[in-house]
Structure formats: C-alpha cells, structure tokens
Tab-separated table of C-alpha atoms in Angstrom:
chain	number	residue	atom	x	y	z
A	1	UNK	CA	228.324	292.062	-45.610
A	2	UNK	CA	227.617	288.523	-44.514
A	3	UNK	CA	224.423	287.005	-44.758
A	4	UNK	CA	222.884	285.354	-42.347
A	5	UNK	CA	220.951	282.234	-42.163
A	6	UNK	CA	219.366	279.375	-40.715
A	7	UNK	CA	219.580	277.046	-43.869
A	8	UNK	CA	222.269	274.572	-43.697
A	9	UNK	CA	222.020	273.554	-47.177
A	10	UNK	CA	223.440	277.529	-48.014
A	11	UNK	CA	225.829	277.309	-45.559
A	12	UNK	CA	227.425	273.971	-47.335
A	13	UNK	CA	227.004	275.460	-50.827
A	14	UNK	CA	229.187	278.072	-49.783
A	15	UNK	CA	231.490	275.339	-48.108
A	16	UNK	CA	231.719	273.251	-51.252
A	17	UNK	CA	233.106	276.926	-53.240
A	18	UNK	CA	235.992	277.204	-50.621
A	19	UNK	CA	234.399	279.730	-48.661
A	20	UNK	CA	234.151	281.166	-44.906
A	21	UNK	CA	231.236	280.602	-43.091
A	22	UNK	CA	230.827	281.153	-39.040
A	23	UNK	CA	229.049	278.666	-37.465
A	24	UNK	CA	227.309	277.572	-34.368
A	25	UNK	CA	228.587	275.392	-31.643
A	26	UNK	CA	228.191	274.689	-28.098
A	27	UNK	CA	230.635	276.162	-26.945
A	28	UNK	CA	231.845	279.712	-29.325
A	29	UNK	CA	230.958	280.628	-33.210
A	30	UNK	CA	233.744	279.015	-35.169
A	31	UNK	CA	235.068	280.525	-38.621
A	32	UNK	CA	234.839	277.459	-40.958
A	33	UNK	CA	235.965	276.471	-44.409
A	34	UNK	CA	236.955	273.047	-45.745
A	35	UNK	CA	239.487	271.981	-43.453
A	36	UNK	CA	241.410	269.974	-47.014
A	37	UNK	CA	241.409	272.538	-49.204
A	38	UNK	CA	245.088	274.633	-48.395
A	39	UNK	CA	243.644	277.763	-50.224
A	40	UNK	CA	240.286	278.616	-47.707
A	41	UNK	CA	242.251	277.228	-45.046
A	42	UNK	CA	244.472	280.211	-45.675
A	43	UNK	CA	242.124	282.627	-45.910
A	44	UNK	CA	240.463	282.262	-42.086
A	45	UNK	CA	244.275	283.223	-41.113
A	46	UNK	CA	243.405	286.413	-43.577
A	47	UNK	CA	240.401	286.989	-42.541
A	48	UNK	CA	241.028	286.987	-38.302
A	49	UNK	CA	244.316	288.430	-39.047
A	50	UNK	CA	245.684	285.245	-37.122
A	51	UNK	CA	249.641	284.003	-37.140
A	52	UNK	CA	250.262	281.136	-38.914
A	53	UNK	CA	251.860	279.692	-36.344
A	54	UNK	CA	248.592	279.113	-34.427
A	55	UNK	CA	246.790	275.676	-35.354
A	56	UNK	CA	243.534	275.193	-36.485
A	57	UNK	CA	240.755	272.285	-35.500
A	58	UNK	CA	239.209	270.208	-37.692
A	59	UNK	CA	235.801	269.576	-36.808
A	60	UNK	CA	234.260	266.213	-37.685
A	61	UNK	CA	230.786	265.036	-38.086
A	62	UNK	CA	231.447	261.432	-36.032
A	63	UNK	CA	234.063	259.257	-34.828
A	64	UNK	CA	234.394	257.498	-37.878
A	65	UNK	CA	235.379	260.101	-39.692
A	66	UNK	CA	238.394	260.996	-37.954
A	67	UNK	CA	239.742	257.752	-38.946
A	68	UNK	CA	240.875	259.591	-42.886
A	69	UNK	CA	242.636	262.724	-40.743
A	70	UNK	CA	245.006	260.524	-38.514
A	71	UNK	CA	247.476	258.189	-38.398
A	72	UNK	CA	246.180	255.780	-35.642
A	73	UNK	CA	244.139	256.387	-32.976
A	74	UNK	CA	245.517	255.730	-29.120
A	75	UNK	CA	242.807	253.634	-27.744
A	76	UNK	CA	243.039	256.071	-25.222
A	77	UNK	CA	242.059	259.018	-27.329
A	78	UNK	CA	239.265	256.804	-28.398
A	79	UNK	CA	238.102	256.012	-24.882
A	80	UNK	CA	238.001	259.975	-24.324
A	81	UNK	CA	235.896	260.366	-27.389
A	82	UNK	CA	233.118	257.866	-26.515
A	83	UNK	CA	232.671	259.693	-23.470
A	84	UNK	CA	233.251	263.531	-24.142
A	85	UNK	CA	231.601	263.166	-27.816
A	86	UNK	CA	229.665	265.196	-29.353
A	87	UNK	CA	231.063	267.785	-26.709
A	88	UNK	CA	233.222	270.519	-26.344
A	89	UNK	CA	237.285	268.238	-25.695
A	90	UNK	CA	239.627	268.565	-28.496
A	91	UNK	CA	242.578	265.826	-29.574
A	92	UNK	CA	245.500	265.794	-30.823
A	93	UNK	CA	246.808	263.298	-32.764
A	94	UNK	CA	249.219	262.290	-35.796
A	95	UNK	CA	247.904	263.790	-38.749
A	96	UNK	CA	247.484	261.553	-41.983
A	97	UNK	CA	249.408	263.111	-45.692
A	98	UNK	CA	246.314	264.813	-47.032
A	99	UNK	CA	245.823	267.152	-43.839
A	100	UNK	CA	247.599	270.364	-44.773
A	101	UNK	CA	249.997	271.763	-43.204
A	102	UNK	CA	248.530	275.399	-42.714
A	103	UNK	CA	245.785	273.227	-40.433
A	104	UNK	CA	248.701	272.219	-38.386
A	105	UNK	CA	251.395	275.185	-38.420
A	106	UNK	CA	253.439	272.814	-40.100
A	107	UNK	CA	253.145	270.442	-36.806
A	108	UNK	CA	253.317	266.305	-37.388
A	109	UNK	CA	249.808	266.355	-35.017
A	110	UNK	CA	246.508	267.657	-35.680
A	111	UNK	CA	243.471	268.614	-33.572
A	112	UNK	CA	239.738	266.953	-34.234
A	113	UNK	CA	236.147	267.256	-32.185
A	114	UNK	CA	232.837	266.389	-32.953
A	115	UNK	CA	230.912	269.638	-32.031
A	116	UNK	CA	227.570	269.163	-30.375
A	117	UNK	CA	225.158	271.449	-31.900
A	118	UNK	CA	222.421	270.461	-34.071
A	119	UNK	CA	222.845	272.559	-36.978
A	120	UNK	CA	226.300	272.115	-37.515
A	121	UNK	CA	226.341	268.482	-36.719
A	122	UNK	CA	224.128	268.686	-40.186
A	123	UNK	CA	226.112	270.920	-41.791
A	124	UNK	CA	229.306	268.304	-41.376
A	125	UNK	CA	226.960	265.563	-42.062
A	126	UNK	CA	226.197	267.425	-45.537
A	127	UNK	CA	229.342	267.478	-46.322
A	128	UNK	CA	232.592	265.161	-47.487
A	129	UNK	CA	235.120	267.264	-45.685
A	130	UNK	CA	235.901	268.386	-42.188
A	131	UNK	CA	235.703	271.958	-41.145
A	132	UNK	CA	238.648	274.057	-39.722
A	133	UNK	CA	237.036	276.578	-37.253
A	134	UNK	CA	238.738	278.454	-35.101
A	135	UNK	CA	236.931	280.697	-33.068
A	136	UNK	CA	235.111	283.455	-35.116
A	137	UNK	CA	236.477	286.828	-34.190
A	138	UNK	CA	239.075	289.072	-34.819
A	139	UNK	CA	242.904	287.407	-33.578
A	140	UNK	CA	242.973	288.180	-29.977
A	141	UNK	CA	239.895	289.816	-29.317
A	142	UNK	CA	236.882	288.384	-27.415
A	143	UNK	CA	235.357	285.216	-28.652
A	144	UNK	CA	231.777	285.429	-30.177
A	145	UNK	CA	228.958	283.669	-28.605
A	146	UNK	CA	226.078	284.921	-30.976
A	147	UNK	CA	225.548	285.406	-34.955
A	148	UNK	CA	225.391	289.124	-33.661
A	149	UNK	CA	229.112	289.156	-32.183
A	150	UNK	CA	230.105	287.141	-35.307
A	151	UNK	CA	228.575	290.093	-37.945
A	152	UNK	CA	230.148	293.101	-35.774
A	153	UNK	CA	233.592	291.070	-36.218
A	154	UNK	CA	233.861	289.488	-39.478
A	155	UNK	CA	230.741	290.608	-41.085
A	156	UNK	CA	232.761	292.538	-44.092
A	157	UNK	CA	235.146	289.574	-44.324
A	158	UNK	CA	233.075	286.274	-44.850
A	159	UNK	CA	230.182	285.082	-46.669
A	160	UNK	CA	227.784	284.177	-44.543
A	161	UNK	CA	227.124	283.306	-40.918
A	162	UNK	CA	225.267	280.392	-40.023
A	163	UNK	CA	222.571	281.580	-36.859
A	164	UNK	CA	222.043	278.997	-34.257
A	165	UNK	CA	221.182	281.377	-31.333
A	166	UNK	CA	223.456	281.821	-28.468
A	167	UNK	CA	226.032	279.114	-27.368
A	168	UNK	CA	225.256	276.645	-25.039
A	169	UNK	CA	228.394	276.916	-22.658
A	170	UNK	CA	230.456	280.246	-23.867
A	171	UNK	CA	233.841	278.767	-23.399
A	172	UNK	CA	236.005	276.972	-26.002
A	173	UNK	CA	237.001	273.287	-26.408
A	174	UNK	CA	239.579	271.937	-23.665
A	175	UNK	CA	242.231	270.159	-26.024
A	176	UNK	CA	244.134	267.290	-24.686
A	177	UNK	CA	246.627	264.606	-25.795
A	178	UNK	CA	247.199	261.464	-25.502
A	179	UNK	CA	251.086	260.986	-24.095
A	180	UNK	CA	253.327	257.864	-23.106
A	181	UNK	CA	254.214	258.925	-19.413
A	182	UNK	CA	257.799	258.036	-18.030
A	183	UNK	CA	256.341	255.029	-15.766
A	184	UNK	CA	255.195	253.795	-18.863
A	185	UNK	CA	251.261	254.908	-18.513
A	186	UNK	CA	249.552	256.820	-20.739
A	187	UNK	CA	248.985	260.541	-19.589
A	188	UNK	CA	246.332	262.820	-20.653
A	189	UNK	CA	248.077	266.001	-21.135
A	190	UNK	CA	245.794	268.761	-21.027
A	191	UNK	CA	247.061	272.111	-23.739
A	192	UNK	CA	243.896	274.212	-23.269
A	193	UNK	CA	241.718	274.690	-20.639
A	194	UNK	CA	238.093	274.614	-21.327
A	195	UNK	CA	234.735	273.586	-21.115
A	196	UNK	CA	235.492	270.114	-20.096
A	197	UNK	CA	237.460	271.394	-16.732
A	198	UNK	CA	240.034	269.495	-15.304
A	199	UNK	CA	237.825	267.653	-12.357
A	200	UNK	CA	235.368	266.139	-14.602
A	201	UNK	CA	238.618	264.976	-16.449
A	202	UNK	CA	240.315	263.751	-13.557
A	203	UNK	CA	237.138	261.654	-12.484
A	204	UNK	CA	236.567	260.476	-15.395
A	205	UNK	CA	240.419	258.951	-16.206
A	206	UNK	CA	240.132	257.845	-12.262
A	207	UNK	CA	237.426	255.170	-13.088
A	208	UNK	CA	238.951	253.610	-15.793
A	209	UNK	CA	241.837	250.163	-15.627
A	210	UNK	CA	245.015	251.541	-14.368
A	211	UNK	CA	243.931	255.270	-13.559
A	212	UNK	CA	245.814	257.169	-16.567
A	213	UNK	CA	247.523	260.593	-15.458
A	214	UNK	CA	245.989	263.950	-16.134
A	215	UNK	CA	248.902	266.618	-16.109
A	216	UNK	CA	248.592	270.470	-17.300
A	217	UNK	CA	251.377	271.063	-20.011
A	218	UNK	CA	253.718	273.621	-19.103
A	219	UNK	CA	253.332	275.960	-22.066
A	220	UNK	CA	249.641	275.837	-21.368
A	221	UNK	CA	248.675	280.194	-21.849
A	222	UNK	CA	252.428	281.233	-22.042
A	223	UNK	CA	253.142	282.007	-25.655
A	224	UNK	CA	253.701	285.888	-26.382
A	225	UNK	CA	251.596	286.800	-29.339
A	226	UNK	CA	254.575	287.394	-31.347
A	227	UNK	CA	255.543	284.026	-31.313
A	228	UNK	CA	257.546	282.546	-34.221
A	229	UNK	CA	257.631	279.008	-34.104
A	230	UNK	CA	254.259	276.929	-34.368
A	231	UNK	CA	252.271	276.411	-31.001
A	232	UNK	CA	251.906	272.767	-30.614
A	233	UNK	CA	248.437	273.320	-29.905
A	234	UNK	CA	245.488	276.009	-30.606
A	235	UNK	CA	245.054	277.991	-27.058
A	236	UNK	CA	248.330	278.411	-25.955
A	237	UNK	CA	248.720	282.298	-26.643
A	238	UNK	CA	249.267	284.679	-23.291
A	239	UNK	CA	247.041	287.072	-24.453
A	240	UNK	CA	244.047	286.618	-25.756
A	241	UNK	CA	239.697	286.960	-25.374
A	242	UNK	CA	240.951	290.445	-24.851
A	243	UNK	CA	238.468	293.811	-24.806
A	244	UNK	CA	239.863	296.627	-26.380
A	245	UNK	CA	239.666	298.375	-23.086
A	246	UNK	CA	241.486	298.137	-20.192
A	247	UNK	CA	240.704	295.290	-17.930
A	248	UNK	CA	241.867	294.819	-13.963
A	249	UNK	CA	241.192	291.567	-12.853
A	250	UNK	CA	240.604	291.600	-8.660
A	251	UNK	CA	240.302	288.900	-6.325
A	252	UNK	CA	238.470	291.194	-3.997
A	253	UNK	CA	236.101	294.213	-4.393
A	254	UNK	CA	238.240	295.680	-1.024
A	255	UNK	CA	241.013	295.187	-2.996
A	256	UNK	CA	243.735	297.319	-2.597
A	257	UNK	CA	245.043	297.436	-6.132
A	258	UNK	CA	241.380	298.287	-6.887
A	259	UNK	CA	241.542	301.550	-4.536
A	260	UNK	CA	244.793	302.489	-5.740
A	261	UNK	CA	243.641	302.288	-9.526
A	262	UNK	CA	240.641	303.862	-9.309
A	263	UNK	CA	242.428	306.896	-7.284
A	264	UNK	CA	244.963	306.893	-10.114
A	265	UNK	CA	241.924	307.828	-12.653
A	266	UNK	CA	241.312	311.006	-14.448
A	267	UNK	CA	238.320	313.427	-13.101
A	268	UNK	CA	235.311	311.766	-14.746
A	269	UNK	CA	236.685	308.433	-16.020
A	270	UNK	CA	234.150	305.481	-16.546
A	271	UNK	CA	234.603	302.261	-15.186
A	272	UNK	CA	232.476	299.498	-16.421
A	273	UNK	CA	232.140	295.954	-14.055
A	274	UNK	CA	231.715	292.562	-14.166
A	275	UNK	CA	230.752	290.372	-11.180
A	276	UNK	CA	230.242	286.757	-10.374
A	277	UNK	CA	227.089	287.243	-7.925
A	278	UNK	CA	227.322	290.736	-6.510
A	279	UNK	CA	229.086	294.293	-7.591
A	280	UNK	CA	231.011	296.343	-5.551
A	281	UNK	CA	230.025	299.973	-3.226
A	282	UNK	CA	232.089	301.258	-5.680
A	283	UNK	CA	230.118	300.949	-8.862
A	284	UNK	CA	228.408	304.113	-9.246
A	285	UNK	CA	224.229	303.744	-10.108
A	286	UNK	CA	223.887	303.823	-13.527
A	287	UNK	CA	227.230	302.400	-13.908
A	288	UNK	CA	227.852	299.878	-16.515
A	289	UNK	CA	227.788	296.530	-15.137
A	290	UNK	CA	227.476	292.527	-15.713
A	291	UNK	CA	226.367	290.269	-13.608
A	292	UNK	CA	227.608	286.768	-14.828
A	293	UNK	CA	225.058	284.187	-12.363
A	294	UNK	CA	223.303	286.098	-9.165
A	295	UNK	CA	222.809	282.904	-8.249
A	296	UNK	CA	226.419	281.530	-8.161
A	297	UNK	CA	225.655	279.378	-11.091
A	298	UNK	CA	229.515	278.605	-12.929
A	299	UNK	CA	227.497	277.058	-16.167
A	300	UNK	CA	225.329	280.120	-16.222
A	301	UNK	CA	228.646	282.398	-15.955
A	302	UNK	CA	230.380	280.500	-18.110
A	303	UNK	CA	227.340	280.954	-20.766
A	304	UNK	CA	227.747	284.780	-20.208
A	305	UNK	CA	231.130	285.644	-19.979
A	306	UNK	CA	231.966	286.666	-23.570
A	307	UNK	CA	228.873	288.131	-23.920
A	308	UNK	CA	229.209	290.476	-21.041
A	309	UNK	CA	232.972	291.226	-22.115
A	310	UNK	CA	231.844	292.253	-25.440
A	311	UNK	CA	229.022	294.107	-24.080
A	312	UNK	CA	230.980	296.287	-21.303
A	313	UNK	CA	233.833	296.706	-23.882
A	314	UNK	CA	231.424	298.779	-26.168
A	315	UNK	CA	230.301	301.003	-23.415
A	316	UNK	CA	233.094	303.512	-23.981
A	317	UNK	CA	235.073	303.031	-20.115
A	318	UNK	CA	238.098	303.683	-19.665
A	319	UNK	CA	238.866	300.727	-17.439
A	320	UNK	CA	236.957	297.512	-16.567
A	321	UNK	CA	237.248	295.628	-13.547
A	322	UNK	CA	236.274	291.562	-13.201
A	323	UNK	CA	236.117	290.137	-9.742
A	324	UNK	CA	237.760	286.327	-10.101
A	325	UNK	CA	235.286	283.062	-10.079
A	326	UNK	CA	235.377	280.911	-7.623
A	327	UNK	CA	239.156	278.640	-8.318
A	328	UNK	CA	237.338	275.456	-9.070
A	329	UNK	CA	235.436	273.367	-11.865
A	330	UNK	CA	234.611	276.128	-14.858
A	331	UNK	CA	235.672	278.816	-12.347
A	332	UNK	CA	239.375	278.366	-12.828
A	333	UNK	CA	238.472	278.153	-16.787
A	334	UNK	CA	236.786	281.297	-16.570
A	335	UNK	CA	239.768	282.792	-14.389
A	336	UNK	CA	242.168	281.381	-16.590
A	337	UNK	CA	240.445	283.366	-19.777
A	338	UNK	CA	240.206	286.584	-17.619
A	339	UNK	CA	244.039	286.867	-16.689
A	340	UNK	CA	244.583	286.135	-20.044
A	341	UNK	CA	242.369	289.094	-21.294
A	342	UNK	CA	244.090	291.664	-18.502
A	343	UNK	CA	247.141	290.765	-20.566
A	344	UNK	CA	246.884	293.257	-23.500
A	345	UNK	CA	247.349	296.048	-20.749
A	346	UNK	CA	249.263	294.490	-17.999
C-alpha cells in the first residue's frame, strides 16, 4: 500500500528510482514520475489503466525550465505564462528530441505548467527533471482532490502519495495553444476547459497589442474512449470524471426527464443528489445529498465537486442526479465535467 507523507525529500527519492508518486496541486492530485525517463512514464499508463493515446503533462518547476522541453517558445505562449504562472493553464508546444514520445502519444507537441502548490513547487525544485502527472485516479473515473481519494484509487499501485491537504480549486488545468489564425493573428486555441475559464481568458488576451483570438477547438470533449489515434491534447475524451453509478444531469429540479426517471425506478431504489445552492422536494430526508456552495459561491463549488461525486458515488444509489451550474465563468467548467460524467450511462 502507498505510504503517505508530508516529506518532500521521500517523495523525490522515490522520483530519482523511476517511481510513481501522487502529488498535490491546486487544482487535482496528479500521478507523477520523471517525465524523461520512457520506462516510469509507462508505468502511470499501467498503473491508471490509461490509453496510450492520451498525452501526459509535464510539470515544471519555473519558466526557465521549460526552455530544455521545447523547441521555441511563441512569445505568445510566454506572455500567457507570466500571467497564468504558477497556476492551473496548460501549453502546448513543440517538443524538443529528449521528450519521449509516450509523454506525447507520439504527437510533435507537448504540454508544460508550473503548478502552484507549495510542496510540489519544492518537490520540482528538488529535482533535475520534470514530472508527468496526469490526474491521479483510475482512467475515467472521478478525479481525486485529497491524499484520501488518491489511496482508495491507486493506493495498491504506487509508492507513495505525497499529502498536501485538499486542492485549492478541484478542477484540472485549462490547456491552450498557441495557433497562427487565418488573418494572420495569433489565436489562443483553447483544448480543455478548466480552471482558468474562458472569460478570464478572453479579458485577459483583450488587453493586450492587437487583441489575439480565443477560439474553443472543435474536438474539445468529443473523443470516444476507444479512441485509436493520439488526442492532440490531454482532456479531450467524451467520457470521463465519471462515478460508477448512474448520473442524470438536470437543468431543473421540475424537470420533466427528472419525473419520468424517477417513476421509471424500482420499488425502493436510492437516489443520491447534488445541488448548486438548494435540493429538490424530491430528495427524501435522510437522503444522500451534496450541497456544492449554499451560498452560490462557483470557486467554493468548484473546490467541492469531485469530492462530493466521489462521496455520493460510495453511498450505494442506484442513480444520482446533479442540477447544472450556473452557464458562466467556472459554471460552464463545472457543467462541462458533469455532461461528461452522465456519459458512461447515457
């Protein structure tokens, strides 16, 4: 079983001998190893029971040190690193020889952030390597926010799991590239949704010399799980941060597909529920239940989603039902992860 600690000088020990360690970051546990070394690479795919074909991120201590992973460096993609850095946005860019290919399905471009969380910003800093982390659970299922989701997961599979308490914002990096656009300016093409949403994005690129395009890539969430050729980024899957149970995703508590679903139950079936700032007349007392932010908070919902997924998901239901977020800011993140996790049953 994995062992877990606070010590970061461990953690990189067990780094150094090529092996898996989950660790902390603001916005999910990642599943690291040394992001040069083919071998450990290849066993996080073993370990999550991940395709090949999805890409990993290599996660670097400052900006200076992505300079050995890539090519060149747009001074676009540069720009967006001043500003989102340390911080939960992920780039793309053309890989340099020594990253290998099992980082990058095999893809010419790899993916780099500086995570900001203090114990694995010294962790990297400890270290002469990057780390590929994707996020630390089991392929498909929920992502882990706590050293707790991380053991129930992976616990038999890894060495060790590095405890920095819960995460900070709950939802994973928003990955972007750097594009040439067909007017000739660069675009910002966004591949994941995340925890930098699109607005603060789009304000951001707004205020700087000749207002650079923000566009959504079309494959953004639309690749089956069974997908053979590489992704050309990590997030792209259709299904995925799924429970194991059944989840209906509502826009309305009076919905009708609600009624209908619920009268389509067995005699004594348990629904479980998770609500933004209220639940419905529906939910039974005693029920099981998550409230995300009573107070309409997104930051605070975002914090808790996962959490309360996981923790609904173990409650034995037969069906859970999510009311959508509000379709703004982390809202349509959150919505976006929640349509994706009603996918393993739809």
């Amino acid at each position: 079983m994995a062992q877990v600690t606070r010590d970061v000088q461990q953690a990189a020990e067990w780094l150094r001998r090529g092996e898996l360690v989950a660790i902390p970051t603001e916005t999910v546990y990642g599943l690291a190893c040394n992001g040069l070394n083919e071998k450990a690479v290849g066993q996080i795919f073993q370990a999550k029971s991940r395709p090949s074909t999805n890409p990993l991120i290599l996660h670097v201590p400052h900006l200076g040190a992505v300079q050995g992973l890539v090519r060149d460096l747009p001074p676009l993609a540069r720009v967006l690193m001043e500003r989102f850095w340390p911080g939960p946005l992920t780039l793309l860019l053309d890989r340099a020889p020594g990253v290998p290919d099992a980082v990058t399905a095999g893809l010419p471009r790899v993916a780099v952030r500086m995570p900001d969380h203090p114990l694995t910003l010294a962790l990297l800093a400890a270290l002469d390597f990057p780390l590929a982390a994707p996020s630390a659970n089991r392929s498909g299922y929920v992502s882990p926010t706590t050293a707790e989701h991380v053991k129930a997961q992976l616990g038999d599979r890894i060495t060790g799991i590095l405890d920095g308490g819960p995460c900070a914002q709950g939802l994973e990096s928003t990955v972007v590239a750097v594009e040439g656009g067909a007017d000739g300016r660069d675009e910002v093409v966004v591949y994941r949704l995340g925890a930098v949403p699109v607005e603060a994005l789009r304000a951001f690129l707004d205020g700087l010399p000749g207002s650079p395009v923000l566009r959504l890539h079309t494959a953004v969430g639309t690749a089956p799980p069974s997908a053979a050729a590489p992704l050309a980024a990590p997030g792209l899957l259709s299904m995925h941060y799924s429970p194991l149970t059944r989840l209906l995703l509502v826009d309305a508590w009076d919905d009708p597909q609600l009624a209908a679903q619920l009268a389509a139950l067995p005699p004594g079936a348990r629904v479980g529920w998770l609500g933004f700032t209220d639940l419905p007349p529906a939910a039974r007392p005693g029920a099981p239940s998550r409230l995300l932010s009573p107070t309409g908070d997104l930051g605070e919902a975002a914090r808790h989603l996962y959490g309360a997924l996981i923790a609904l998901d173990g409650t034995g239901c037969d069906l859970l039902v999510a009311h959508r977020l509000p379709p703004h800011d982390l809202g349509a993140v959150m919505n976006e992860r929640l349509t994706r996790a009603a996918a393993r049953h739809a």
